[in-house]
Short mmCIF file of C-alpha atoms in Angstrom, two decimals:
data_model
loop_
_atom_site.label_atom_id
_atom_site.label_comp_id
_atom_site.label_asym_id
_atom_site.label_seq_id
_atom_site.Cartn_x
_atom_site.Cartn_y
_atom_site.Cartn_z
CA ARG A 973 -43.87 7.59 -5.60
CA ILE A 974 -42.19 10.56 -7.36
CA GLY A 975 -39.49 8.35 -8.85
CA TYR A 976 -35.80 9.04 -9.27
CA PRO A 977 -33.72 11.15 -9.44
CA VAL A 978 -34.57 13.04 -6.24
CA LEU A 979 -32.95 15.78 -4.23
CA LEU A 980 -32.42 15.57 -0.47
CA LYS A 981 -32.44 19.03 1.11
CA ALA A 982 -31.83 20.35 4.59
CA LEU A 983 -35.02 21.70 6.14
CA SER A 984 -33.18 24.67 7.66
CA GLY A 985 -30.61 24.92 4.91
CA GLY A 986 -29.54 27.14 2.11
CA GLY A 987 -26.68 27.74 -0.26
CA GLY A 988 -26.45 24.08 -1.22
CA ARG A 989 -25.42 22.86 2.25
CA GLY A 990 -27.10 19.64 3.29
CA MET A 991 -28.17 18.90 -0.27
CA ARG A 992 -27.57 15.66 -2.18
CA ARG A 993 -28.68 14.33 -5.55
CA VAL A 994 -29.88 10.73 -5.44
CA ARG A 995 -30.20 8.90 -8.75
CA GLN A 996 -31.22 5.43 -7.55
CA PRO A 997 -32.67 3.80 -4.41
CA ALA A 998 -29.37 2.19 -3.38
CA GLU A 999 -27.82 5.66 -2.87
CA ILE A 1000 -30.47 7.17 -0.61
CA ALA A 1001 -29.39 5.91 2.84
CA GLU A 1002 -25.78 7.03 2.50
CA ALA A 1003 -26.80 10.37 0.95
CA PHE A 1004 -29.33 10.98 3.73
CA LEU A 1005 -26.76 10.38 6.49
CA ALA A 1006 -24.14 12.61 4.83
CA ALA A 1007 -26.58 15.44 4.06
CA SER A 1008 -28.17 15.29 7.51
CA ALA A 1009 -24.77 15.43 9.22
CA GLU A 1010 -23.73 18.38 7.06
CA ALA A 1011 -27.01 20.17 7.84
CA GLU A 1012 -26.61 19.50 11.56
CA GLY A 1013 -23.11 21.00 11.47
CA ALA A 1014 -24.10 24.03 9.41
CA PHE A 1015 -27.57 24.81 10.79
CA SER A 1016 -27.85 22.80 14.05
CA ASP A 1017 -30.76 21.01 12.39
CA GLY A 1018 -30.29 17.67 10.64
CA ARG A 1019 -33.88 17.37 9.44
CA MET A 1020 -34.24 16.70 5.74
CA TYR A 1021 -36.92 16.72 3.08
CA LEU A 1022 -37.11 15.15 -0.34
CA GLU A 1023 -38.20 16.63 -3.65
CA ARG A 1024 -38.15 15.64 -7.29
CA LEU A 1025 -34.84 16.57 -8.93
CA ILE A 1026 -35.43 18.83 -11.91
CA GLU A 1027 -32.23 18.88 -13.90
CA GLY A 1028 -31.65 21.84 -16.16
CA GLY A 1029 -34.64 23.63 -14.65
CA ARG A 1030 -35.13 27.37 -14.54
CA HIS A 1031 -35.32 29.15 -11.18
CA ILE A 1032 -38.25 31.60 -11.20
CA GLU A 1033 -39.24 33.83 -8.28
CA PHE A 1034 -42.56 35.59 -7.82
CA GLN A 1035 -42.65 38.75 -5.71
CA VAL A 1036 -45.74 38.94 -3.50
CA LEU A 1037 -47.25 41.47 -1.11
CA CYS A 1038 -50.18 40.59 1.16
CA ASP A 1039 -52.02 42.64 3.79
CA GLY A 1040 -53.49 39.57 5.51
CA ARG A 1041 -56.48 39.45 3.18
CA ASN A 1042 -55.51 40.64 -0.27
CA ALA A 1043 -52.39 39.47 -2.06
CA VAL A 1044 -50.76 40.91 -5.14
CA VAL A 1045 -48.09 39.12 -7.16
CA ILE A 1046 -45.83 41.74 -8.72
CA GLY A 1047 -44.24 39.95 -11.61
CA GLU A 1048 -41.43 37.46 -11.64
CA ARG A 1049 -37.65 37.29 -11.61
CA GLU A 1050 -35.44 34.75 -13.34
CA CYS A 1051 -32.42 33.64 -11.33
CA SER A 1052 -31.22 30.52 -13.13
CA VAL A 1053 -27.62 31.69 -13.59
CA GLN A 1054 -26.01 30.47 -10.38
CA ARG A 1055 -22.69 29.24 -9.07
CA ARG A 1056 -22.55 26.88 -6.11
CA HIS A 1057 -26.25 27.47 -5.47
CA GLN A 1058 -25.74 31.22 -5.17
CA LYS A 1059 -27.59 33.50 -7.58
CA LEU A 1060 -25.35 35.48 -9.92
CA ILE A 1061 -27.82 37.07 -12.32
CA GLU A 1062 -31.40 38.15 -11.60
CA GLU A 1063 -33.63 39.55 -14.29
CA SER A 1064 -37.19 40.66 -14.75
CA PRO A 1065 -39.16 39.75 -16.67
CA SER A 1066 -38.10 36.14 -17.14
CA PRO A 1067 -37.12 35.43 -20.75
CA VAL A 1068 -38.82 32.00 -20.65
CA MET A 1069 -42.28 32.87 -19.29
CA SER A 1070 -45.10 34.47 -21.24
CA ARG A 1071 -47.21 37.21 -19.64
CA ALA A 1072 -50.16 34.78 -19.67
CA GLU A 1073 -48.14 32.16 -17.75
CA VAL A 1074 -47.03 34.77 -15.20
CA THR A 1075 -50.61 36.00 -14.77
CA ASP A 1076 -51.98 32.47 -14.32
CA MET A 1077 -49.32 31.50 -11.77
CA GLY A 1078 -49.71 34.88 -10.04
CA GLU A 1079 -53.41 34.21 -9.50
CA ILE A 1080 -52.68 30.80 -7.95
CA ILE A 1081 -49.99 32.26 -5.68
CA ALA A 1082 -52.18 35.20 -4.65
CA ARG A 1083 -55.02 32.85 -3.63
CA ALA A 1084 -52.65 30.64 -1.63
CA VAL A 1085 -50.94 33.53 0.18
CA SER A 1086 -54.31 35.18 0.94
CA ALA A 1087 -55.70 31.90 2.30
CA MET A 1088 -52.73 31.69 4.69
CA GLY A 1089 -53.48 35.18 6.00
CA TYR A 1090 -49.89 36.17 5.23
CA ARG A 1091 -48.89 39.76 6.01
CA GLY A 1092 -45.86 41.41 4.43
CA ALA A 1093 -43.59 41.00 1.46
CA GLY A 1094 -42.45 37.59 0.33
CA THR A 1095 -40.92 35.65 -2.50
CA ILE A 1096 -42.30 32.39 -3.85
CA GLU A 1097 -39.51 30.39 -5.48
CA MET A 1098 -40.36 27.86 -8.19
CA LEU A 1099 -38.51 25.54 -10.54
CA ARG A 1100 -39.64 25.36 -14.16
CA ASP A 1101 -38.90 22.14 -15.99
CA ALA A 1102 -38.29 21.64 -19.70
CA ASP A 1103 -42.01 21.28 -20.49
CA GLY A 1104 -42.88 24.54 -18.71
CA SER A 1105 -44.37 23.04 -15.55
CA LEU A 1106 -43.67 24.96 -12.35
CA TYR A 1107 -42.86 23.28 -9.03
CA PHE A 1108 -42.94 25.05 -5.67
CA MET A 1109 -39.57 25.19 -3.88
CA GLU A 1110 -40.06 27.58 -0.98
CA MET A 1111 -41.40 30.88 0.24
CA ASN A 1112 -39.02 33.42 1.68
CA THR A 1113 -41.07 35.51 4.09
CA ARG A 1114 -39.09 38.68 3.53
CA LEU A 1115 -37.77 40.93 0.82
CA GLN A 1116 -34.73 39.45 -0.84
CA VAL A 1117 -31.70 41.47 -1.87
CA GLU A 1118 -32.79 41.18 -5.51
CA HIS A 1119 -36.13 42.92 -4.88
CA THR A 1120 -34.69 46.01 -6.60
CA VAL A 1121 -34.91 44.14 -9.92
CA THR A 1122 -38.68 44.11 -9.48
CA GLU A 1123 -38.73 47.73 -8.33
CA ALA A 1124 -36.94 48.77 -11.52
CA VAL A 1125 -39.66 47.32 -13.78
CA THR A 1126 -42.65 48.35 -11.64
CA GLY A 1127 -41.66 51.74 -10.22
CA LEU A 1128 -42.79 50.50 -6.77
CA ASP A 1129 -40.83 50.93 -3.56
CA LEU A 1130 -41.27 47.48 -2.01
CA VAL A 1131 -39.74 48.52 1.32
CA GLU A 1132 -42.32 51.30 1.57
CA GLU A 1133 -45.10 48.85 0.69
CA GLN A 1134 -43.89 46.43 3.35
CA LEU A 1135 -43.93 49.25 5.93
CA ARG A 1136 -47.46 50.23 4.86
CA ILE A 1137 -48.61 46.65 5.47
CA ALA A 1138 -46.91 46.65 8.89
CA ALA A 1139 -48.84 49.84 9.69
CA ASN A 1140 -52.10 47.98 8.91
CA GLN A 1141 -52.73 49.93 5.73
CA PRO A 1142 -54.49 48.03 2.93
CA LEU A 1143 -52.75 47.29 -0.35
CA GLU A 1144 -53.47 50.00 -2.89
CA LEU A 1145 -50.93 49.35 -5.61
CA GLU A 1146 -50.87 51.02 -8.98
CA TYR A 1147 -48.08 50.02 -11.32
CA THR A 1148 -47.30 48.80 -14.79
CA LEU A 1149 -44.57 46.41 -15.79
CA SER A 1150 -42.25 48.29 -18.10
CA GLY A 1151 -38.82 47.53 -19.49
CA HIS A 1152 -36.26 44.96 -18.40
CA SER A 1153 -33.99 44.89 -15.36
CA ILE A 1154 -30.87 42.84 -14.65
CA GLU A 1155 -28.80 42.57 -11.48
CA CYS A 1156 -25.37 40.96 -11.56
CA ARG A 1157 -23.64 39.88 -8.38
CA ILE A 1158 -19.90 39.75 -8.04
CA ASN A 1159 -18.46 37.14 -5.69
CA ALA A 1160 -15.05 36.97 -4.05
CA GLU A 1161 -13.87 34.08 -6.22
#
């Protein structure tokens, strides 16, 4: 129904393991078996899911905090510069999203996270295609290592905010987005 190309992904995966691009129906069975076997070996879980393949897309993350009732989306990070499915450069704000787009998507994400009754910090990861449409990839239910990029442009201490939520304190955030922040990762290659 979504058409080709598609991406097979390991349900319990990450880092590109258990992932295969499939460009036409004749390739799907073989790709599924190979990806599932790789996922089973890497994660002890061969379950797979399928999503539309967005080639040349931009990887945008939205930082969220929720106290179980109220959710706040604290801007976005761009992490499209990657090598072998590992992020190399994170920056906030994203150079491809307008403030209006971020606000609109933030409202959608905040409603969804609130409706789930989520408590804590989290990151909603999206792919943005060439026409600007955003597609949900996953939610990481934790702070990610790149959360400091968001802290630099908000002045918030996200670890402190996560601890406040854990102590059953309501969200009372005051911040302004200011400036630009970039994190570069160095890998052993």
